[in-house]
PDB file of C-alpha atoms in Angstrom:
ATOM      1  CA  MET A   1     -41.668 -47.368-239.130  1.00 48.00           C
ATOM      2  CA  ASP A   2     -39.447 -44.260-238.917  1.00 44.00           C
ATOM      3  CA  ASP A   3     -38.044 -42.832-235.686  1.00 44.00           C
ATOM      4  CA  HIS A   4     -40.912 -40.370-235.336  1.00 46.00           C
ATOM      5  CA  GLY A   5     -43.441 -43.180-235.668  1.00 47.00           C
ATOM      6  CA  ILE A   6     -41.620 -45.279-233.076  1.00 47.00           C
ATOM      7  CA  VAL A   7     -41.518 -42.387-230.605  1.00 44.00           C
ATOM      8  CA  HIS A   8     -45.220 -41.705-231.113  1.00 49.00           C
ATOM      9  CA  SER A   9     -46.092 -45.377-230.736  1.00 60.00           C
ATOM     10  CA  ARG A  10     -44.232 -45.514-227.423  1.00 65.00           C
ATOM     11  CA  ALA A  11     -45.908 -42.315-226.240  1.00 65.00           C
ATOM     12  CA  VAL A  12     -49.321 -43.768-227.008  1.00 66.00           C
ATOM     13  CA  HIS A  13     -48.463 -47.012-225.236  1.00 71.00           C
ATOM     14  CA  TYR A  14     -47.085 -45.458-222.070  1.00 80.00           C
ATOM     15  CA  GLY A  15     -49.841 -42.873-222.070  1.00 85.00           C
ATOM     16  CA  LEU A  16     -52.519 -45.562-222.128  1.00 87.00           C
ATOM     17  CA  VAL A  17     -50.840 -47.511-219.327  1.00 89.00           C
ATOM     18  CA  PHE A  18     -50.668 -44.370-217.181  1.00 93.00           C
ATOM     19  CA  LEU A  19     -54.284 -43.464-217.928  1.00 94.00           C
ATOM     20  CA  PHE A  20     -55.383 -46.998-217.056  1.00 94.00           C
ATOM     21  CA  MET A  21     -53.701 -46.521-213.693  1.00 96.00           C
ATOM     22  CA  ILE A  22     -55.784 -43.360-213.164  1.00 97.00           C
ATOM     23  CA  SER A  23     -58.871 -45.342-214.154  1.00 96.00           C
ATOM     24  CA  GLY A  24     -58.067 -47.837-211.396  1.00 96.00           C
ATOM     25  CA  THR A  25     -57.835 -44.987-208.903  1.00 98.00           C
ATOM     26  CA  ALA A  26     -61.315 -43.808-209.848  1.00 97.00           C
ATOM     27  CA  ALA A  27     -62.735 -47.329-209.604  1.00 96.00           C
ATOM     28  CA  LEU A  28     -61.646 -47.812-205.991  1.00 96.00           C
ATOM     29  CA  ILE A  29     -62.904 -44.367-205.039  1.00 97.00           C
ATOM     30  CA  TYR A  30     -66.296 -45.386-206.389  1.00 97.00           C
ATOM     31  CA  GLN A  31     -66.300 -48.722-204.602  1.00 93.00           C
ATOM     32  CA  ILE A  32     -65.608 -47.152-201.213  1.00 95.00           C
ATOM     33  CA  CYS A  33     -67.959 -44.208-201.686  1.00 95.00           C
ATOM     34  CA  TRP A  34     -70.870 -46.206-203.086  1.00 93.00           C
ATOM     35  CA  GLN A  35     -70.599 -48.525-200.119  1.00 89.00           C
ATOM     36  CA  ARG A  36     -70.750 -45.476-197.812  1.00 91.00           C
ATOM     37  CA  LEU A  37     -73.853 -44.259-199.665  1.00 90.00           C
ATOM     38  CA  LEU A  38     -75.560 -47.573-199.020  1.00 85.00           C
ATOM     39  CA  PHE A  39     -74.534 -47.289-195.375  1.00 84.00           C
ATOM     40  CA  GLU A  40     -76.377 -43.940-195.251  1.00 82.00           C
ATOM     41  CA  GLY A  41     -79.601 -45.522-196.442  1.00 74.00           C
ATOM     42  CA  PHE A  42     -79.521 -48.976-194.902  1.00 73.00           C
ATOM     43  CA  GLY A  43     -76.977 -48.834-192.111  1.00 73.00           C
ATOM     44  CA  VAL A  44     -73.573 -50.406-191.677  1.00 71.00           C
ATOM     45  CA  ASP A  45     -74.281 -54.073-192.179  1.00 73.00           C
ATOM     46  CA  ILE A  46     -73.132 -57.105-194.091  1.00 80.00           C
ATOM     47  CA  GLU A  47     -75.875 -56.646-196.688  1.00 74.00           C
ATOM     48  CA  SER A  48     -74.557 -53.252-197.826  1.00 77.00           C
ATOM     49  CA  VAL A  49     -71.019 -54.565-198.075  1.00 82.00           C
ATOM     50  CA  THR A  50     -72.194 -57.661-199.946  1.00 83.00           C
ATOM     51  CA  ILE A  51     -74.171 -55.642-202.499  1.00 83.00           C
ATOM     52  CA  VAL A  52     -71.207 -53.461-203.460  1.00 85.00           C
ATOM     53  CA  VAL A  53     -68.518 -56.146-203.442  1.00 87.00           C
ATOM     54  CA  SER A  54     -70.590 -58.743-205.304  1.00 89.00           C
ATOM     55  CA  THR A  55     -71.786 -56.162-207.828  1.00 89.00           C
ATOM     56  CA  PHE A  56     -68.215 -55.102-208.527  1.00 90.00           C
ATOM     57  CA  MET A  57     -67.095 -58.701-208.979  1.00 92.00           C
ATOM     58  CA  LEU A  58     -69.985 -59.632-211.261  1.00 94.00           C
ATOM     59  CA  GLY A  59     -69.801 -56.389-213.210  1.00 92.00           C
ATOM     60  CA  LEU A  60     -66.060 -56.719-213.769  1.00 91.00           C
ATOM     61  CA  GLY A  61     -66.566 -60.290-214.958  1.00 94.00           C
ATOM     62  CA  LEU A  62     -69.429 -59.465-217.321  1.00 95.00           C
ATOM     63  CA  GLY A  63     -67.579 -56.426-218.588  1.00 94.00           C
ATOM     64  CA  ALA A  64     -64.473 -58.489-219.271  1.00 92.00           C
ATOM     65  CA  LEU A  65     -66.506 -60.952-221.340  1.00 93.00           C
ATOM     66  CA  GLY A  66     -68.313 -58.226-223.236  1.00 93.00           C
ATOM     67  CA  GLY A  67     -65.230 -56.077-223.689  1.00 91.00           C
ATOM     68  CA  GLY A  68     -63.254 -59.003-225.042  1.00 88.00           C
ATOM     69  CA  GLU A  69     -65.976 -59.791-227.565  1.00 90.00           C
ATOM     70  CA  ILE A  70     -66.197 -56.164-228.711  1.00 90.00           C
ATOM     71  CA  ALA A  71     -62.423 -55.834-228.967  1.00 87.00           C
ATOM     72  CA  ASP A  72     -62.253 -58.967-231.136  1.00 86.00           C
ATOM     73  CA  ARG A  73     -64.901 -57.592-233.474  1.00 89.00           C
ATOM     74  CA  PHE A  74     -63.534 -54.052-233.706  1.00 88.00           C
ATOM     75  CA  PRO A  75     -59.778 -54.258-233.031  1.00 81.00           C
ATOM     76  CA  GLY A  76     -59.092 -50.969-234.789  1.00 81.00           C
ATOM     77  CA  GLN A  77     -61.455 -49.038-232.517  1.00 87.00           C
ATOM     78  CA  VAL A  78     -60.245 -50.130-229.094  1.00 87.00           C
ATOM     79  CA  VAL A  79     -58.680 -46.797-228.114  1.00 87.00           C
ATOM     80  CA  PRO A  80     -61.782 -44.653-228.810  1.00 90.00           C
ATOM     81  CA  MET A  81     -63.915 -47.346-227.151  1.00 92.00           C
ATOM     82  CA  PHE A  82     -61.806 -47.028-224.024  1.00 94.00           C
ATOM     83  CA  ALA A  83     -62.314 -43.247-224.102  1.00 94.00           C
ATOM     84  CA  MET A  84     -66.084 -43.580-224.451  1.00 95.00           C
ATOM     85  CA  ILE A  85     -66.294 -46.090-221.595  1.00 96.00           C
ATOM     86  CA  GLU A  86     -64.364 -43.754-219.309  1.00 97.00           C
ATOM     87  CA  LEU A  87     -66.613 -40.822-220.221  1.00 97.00           C
ATOM     88  CA  ALA A  88     -69.749 -42.919-219.674  1.00 97.00           C
ATOM     89  CA  THR A  89     -68.460 -44.133-216.302  1.00 97.00           C
ATOM     90  CA  GLY A  90     -67.733 -40.555-215.279  1.00 97.00           C
ATOM     91  CA  ALA A  91     -71.222 -39.467-216.309  1.00 98.00           C
ATOM     92  CA  PHE A  92     -72.732 -42.194-214.152  1.00 97.00           C
ATOM     93  CA  GLY A  93     -70.432 -41.191-211.311  1.00 97.00           C
ATOM     94  CA  VAL A  94     -71.726 -37.629-211.370  1.00 98.00           C
ATOM     95  CA  CYS A  95     -75.310 -38.874-211.145  1.00 97.00           C
ATOM     96  CA  SER A  96     -74.630 -41.697-208.680  1.00 96.00           C
ATOM     97  CA  PRO A  97     -75.005 -39.792-205.359  1.00 96.00           C
ATOM     98  CA  HIS A  98     -78.496 -38.602-206.338  1.00 96.00           C
ATOM     99  CA  LEU A  99     -79.465 -41.961-207.863  1.00 94.00           C
ATOM    100  CA  ILE A 100     -78.320 -44.091-204.945  1.00 92.00           C
ATOM    101  CA  ARG A 101     -79.827 -41.786-202.326  1.00 91.00           C
ATOM    102  CA  SER A 102     -83.129 -41.600-204.215  1.00 92.00           C
ATOM    103  CA  ILE A 103     -83.331 -45.353-204.571  1.00 89.00           C
ATOM    104  CA  SER A 104     -82.390 -45.829-200.936  1.00 83.00           C
ATOM    105  CA  ALA A 105     -85.173 -43.472-199.865  1.00 86.00           C
ATOM    106  CA  ALA A 106     -87.688 -45.208-202.107  1.00 87.00           C
ATOM    107  CA  THR A 107     -86.837 -48.747-201.013  1.00 85.00           C
ATOM    108  CA  VAL A 108     -85.814 -48.302-197.380  1.00 78.00           C
ATOM    109  CA  ASN A 109     -89.072 -49.880-196.174  1.00 81.00           C
ATOM    110  CA  GLY A 110     -89.002 -52.663-198.732  1.00 80.00           C
ATOM    111  CA  SER A 111     -87.830 -56.218-198.309  1.00 79.00           C
ATOM    112  CA  LEU A 112     -84.140 -56.999-198.139  1.00 76.00           C
ATOM    113  CA  ALA A 113     -84.398 -58.856-201.450  1.00 80.00           C
ATOM    114  CA  ALA A 114     -85.971 -55.848-203.178  1.00 83.00           C
ATOM    115  CA  ILE A 115     -83.375 -53.438-201.773  1.00 80.00           C
ATOM    116  CA  ALA A 116     -80.526 -55.698-202.822  1.00 80.00           C
ATOM    117  CA  ALA A 117     -81.938 -56.298-206.312  1.00 86.00           C
ATOM    118  CA  VAL A 118     -82.522 -52.607-207.088  1.00 87.00           C
ATOM    119  CA  ASN A 119     -79.109 -51.446-205.894  1.00 85.00           C
ATOM    120  CA  PHE A 120     -77.430 -54.443-207.475  1.00 87.00           C
ATOM    121  CA  GLY A 121     -78.992 -53.631-210.835  1.00 91.00           C
ATOM    122  CA  LEU A 122     -78.088 -49.962-210.589  1.00 92.00           C
ATOM    123  CA  LEU A 123     -74.428 -50.492-209.747  1.00 92.00           C
ATOM    124  CA  LEU A 124     -74.075 -53.281-212.292  1.00 93.00           C
ATOM    125  CA  ILE A 125     -74.117 -50.650-215.063  1.00 94.00           C
ATOM    126  CA  PRO A 126     -70.889 -48.801-214.197  1.00 95.00           C
ATOM    127  CA  THR A 127     -69.075 -51.881-212.921  1.00 95.00           C
ATOM    128  CA  THR A 128     -69.696 -53.651-216.236  1.00 96.00           C
ATOM    129  CA  LEU A 129     -68.260 -50.648-218.051  1.00 96.00           C
ATOM    130  CA  MET A 130     -65.191 -50.736-215.802  1.00 95.00           C
ATOM    131  CA  GLY A 131     -64.713 -54.445-216.423  1.00 94.00           C
ATOM    132  CA  ALA A 132     -64.706 -53.950-220.189  1.00 95.00           C
ATOM    133  CA  THR A 133     -61.654 -51.695-220.161  1.00 94.00           C
ATOM    134  CA  LEU A 134     -59.000 -54.347-219.454  1.00 90.00           C
ATOM    135  CA  PRO A 135     -59.693 -56.707-222.398  1.00 89.00           C
ATOM    136  CA  ILE A 136     -60.188 -53.720-224.690  1.00 90.00           C
ATOM    137  CA  LEU A 137     -56.792 -52.267-223.818  1.00 88.00           C
ATOM    138  CA  VAL A 138     -55.106 -55.674-223.874  1.00 86.00           C
ATOM    139  CA  THR A 139     -56.088 -55.938-227.535  1.00 83.00           C
ATOM    140  CA  HIS A 140     -54.215 -52.707-228.172  1.00 79.00           C
ATOM    141  CA  VAL A 141     -51.157 -53.299-225.978  1.00 80.00           C
ATOM    142  CA  VAL A 142     -50.578 -56.845-227.203  1.00 79.00           C
ATOM    143  CA  ARG A 143     -49.734 -55.375-230.606  1.00 73.00           C
ATOM    144  CA  ARG A 144     -46.655 -53.791-229.029  1.00 67.00           C
ATOM    145  CA  TYR A 145     -45.416 -56.645-226.872  1.00 68.00           C
ATOM    146  CA  ARG A 146     -46.628 -59.506-229.065  1.00 72.00           C
ATOM    147  CA  ASN A 147     -47.115 -61.359-225.800  1.00 72.00           C
ATOM    148  CA  LEU A 148     -50.499 -61.729-224.129  1.00 75.00           C
ATOM    149  CA  GLY A 149     -49.086 -62.465-220.686  1.00 78.00           C
ATOM    150  CA  VAL A 150     -46.876 -59.380-220.650  1.00 78.00           C
ATOM    151  CA  SER A 151     -49.690 -57.190-221.958  1.00 79.00           C
ATOM    152  CA  VAL A 152     -52.146 -58.338-219.295  1.00 84.00           C
ATOM    153  CA  GLY A 153     -49.468 -58.106-216.612  1.00 87.00           C
ATOM    154  CA  VAL A 154     -48.458 -54.537-217.453  1.00 88.00           C
ATOM    155  CA  LEU A 155     -52.035 -53.285-217.573  1.00 91.00           C
ATOM    156  CA  TYR A 156     -53.150 -55.193-214.484  1.00 90.00           C
ATOM    157  CA  PHE A 157     -50.153 -53.891-212.548  1.00 94.00           C
ATOM    158  CA  ALA A 158     -50.919 -50.297-213.544  1.00 94.00           C
ATOM    159  CA  ASN A 159     -54.617 -50.628-212.716  1.00 94.00           C
ATOM    160  CA  THR A 160     -53.931 -52.321-209.375  1.00 95.00           C
ATOM    161  CA  LEU A 161     -51.377 -49.664-208.468  1.00 97.00           C
ATOM    162  CA  GLY A 162     -53.934 -46.981-209.231  1.00 97.00           C
ATOM    163  CA  ALA A 163     -56.541 -48.840-207.189  1.00 96.00           C
ATOM    164  CA  ALA A 164     -54.223 -48.994-204.193  1.00 97.00           C
ATOM    165  CA  PHE A 165     -53.635 -45.261-204.438  1.00 97.00           C
ATOM    166  CA  GLY A 166     -57.379 -44.654-204.781  1.00 97.00           C
ATOM    167  CA  ALA A 167     -58.126 -46.656-201.638  1.00 96.00           C
ATOM    168  CA  GLY A 168     -55.505 -44.794-199.618  1.00 97.00           C
ATOM    169  CA  PHE A 169     -56.470 -41.394-200.979  1.00 97.00           C
ATOM    170  CA  THR A 170     -60.159 -41.968-200.279  1.00 97.00           C
ATOM    171  CA  GLY A 171     -59.767 -43.375-196.785  1.00 94.00           C
ATOM    172  CA  PHE A 172     -57.078 -41.066-195.464  1.00 96.00           C
ATOM    173  CA  VAL A 173     -57.559 -37.813-197.373  1.00 97.00           C
ATOM    174  CA  ALA A 174     -60.612 -37.295-199.556  1.00 97.00           C
ATOM    175  CA  LEU A 175     -63.466 -38.332-197.267  1.00 96.00           C
ATOM    176  CA  TYR A 176     -61.961 -36.398-194.380  1.00 95.00           C
ATOM    177  CA  HIS A 177     -61.332 -33.172-196.287  1.00 96.00           C
ATOM    178  CA  PHE A 178     -63.949 -33.155-199.064  1.00 96.00           C
ATOM    179  CA  GLY A 179     -66.855 -35.323-197.945  1.00 96.00           C
ATOM    180  CA  LEU A 180     -68.602 -38.211-199.641  1.00 96.00           C
ATOM    181  CA  THR A 181     -70.308 -36.530-202.580  1.00 97.00           C
ATOM    182  CA  SER A 182     -67.322 -34.393-203.521  1.00 97.00           C
ATOM    183  CA  THR A 183     -65.067 -37.431-203.392  1.00 98.00           C
ATOM    184  CA  ILE A 184     -67.329 -39.180-205.902  1.00 98.00           C
ATOM    185  CA  TYR A 185     -67.109 -36.107-208.107  1.00 98.00           C
ATOM    186  CA  ILE A 186     -63.317 -36.345-207.934  1.00 98.00           C
ATOM    187  CA  ALA A 187     -63.538 -39.903-209.282  1.00 98.00           C
ATOM    188  CA  ALA A 188     -65.892 -38.742-212.044  1.00 98.00           C
ATOM    189  CA  ALA A 189     -63.446 -35.965-212.929  1.00 98.00           C
ATOM    190  CA  LEU A 190     -60.659 -38.538-213.192  1.00 98.00           C
ATOM    191  CA  ASN A 191     -62.774 -40.619-215.577  1.00 98.00           C
ATOM    192  CA  ALA A 192     -63.564 -37.539-217.643  1.00 97.00           C
ATOM    193  CA  ALA A 193     -59.889 -36.534-217.758  1.00 97.00           C
ATOM    194  CA  VAL A 194     -58.859 -40.023-218.860  1.00 96.00           C
ATOM    195  CA  GLY A 195     -61.561 -40.171-221.517  1.00 96.00           C
ATOM    196  CA  ALA A 196     -60.770 -36.720-222.840  1.00 95.00           C
ATOM    197  CA  ALA A 197     -57.020 -37.383-222.898  1.00 93.00           C
ATOM    198  CA  VAL A 198     -57.506 -40.580-224.879  1.00 91.00           C
ATOM    199  CA  TRP A 199     -60.070 -39.056-227.224  1.00 89.00           C
ATOM    200  CA  PHE A 200     -58.211 -35.857-228.082  1.00 86.00           C
ATOM    201  CA  TRP A 201     -54.569 -36.883-227.642  1.00 81.00           C
ATOM    202  CA  LEU A 202     -54.274 -40.576-228.485  1.00 72.00           C
ATOM    203  CA  ARG A 203     -57.275 -41.368-230.657  1.00 61.00           C
ATOM    204  CA  PRO A 204     -56.670 -39.373-233.872  1.00 46.00           C
ATOM    205  CA  ARG A 205     -53.364 -41.033-234.782  1.00 50.00           C
ATOM    206  CA  ASP A 206     -54.234 -44.434-233.472  1.00 42.00           C
ATOM    207  CA  VAL A 207     -57.300 -45.237-235.534  1.00 40.00           C
TER     208      VAL A 207
END
């Protein structure tokens, strides 16, 4: 590989790590805001918290399994797959305030089991998409480091750092100044920006 190729390879690598950090920011914004949306419909209780937290944990786990399987089957397509997942997550984010409020209104008089099941199923879609991003990107980054532990560590660090920023930004700034729905739209815009950056900047030379 010539010097130009090395420089480009590094730019792609560091760009993906940075964008994965932004993806983590969006994920925590969603988690906090979706929990607040459930509070609007069902009140501040342990059930609302449990639905969001358990859905995120299950979705991230299922997504990791599915993303790993897809990455193994299509290793040359991991970067565009990451872009498409981010765009799909952003699209769901834009629709999520209306969807969650509509479902809350429709099920508010239902049983606790029915309310939990419907909201659990709805939020499982985006959380599974989010969970798929880590194993997909690990497949790409491991080519650079040739070390699985380092690859996972770098990406997990970046995503966790972004998540910490997202939690602070949401709790101390966004909800106070912009409101709940607009804050969700900010997260969706971050997903869209990440997806577009990967698709138009990193994808063409990487595949």
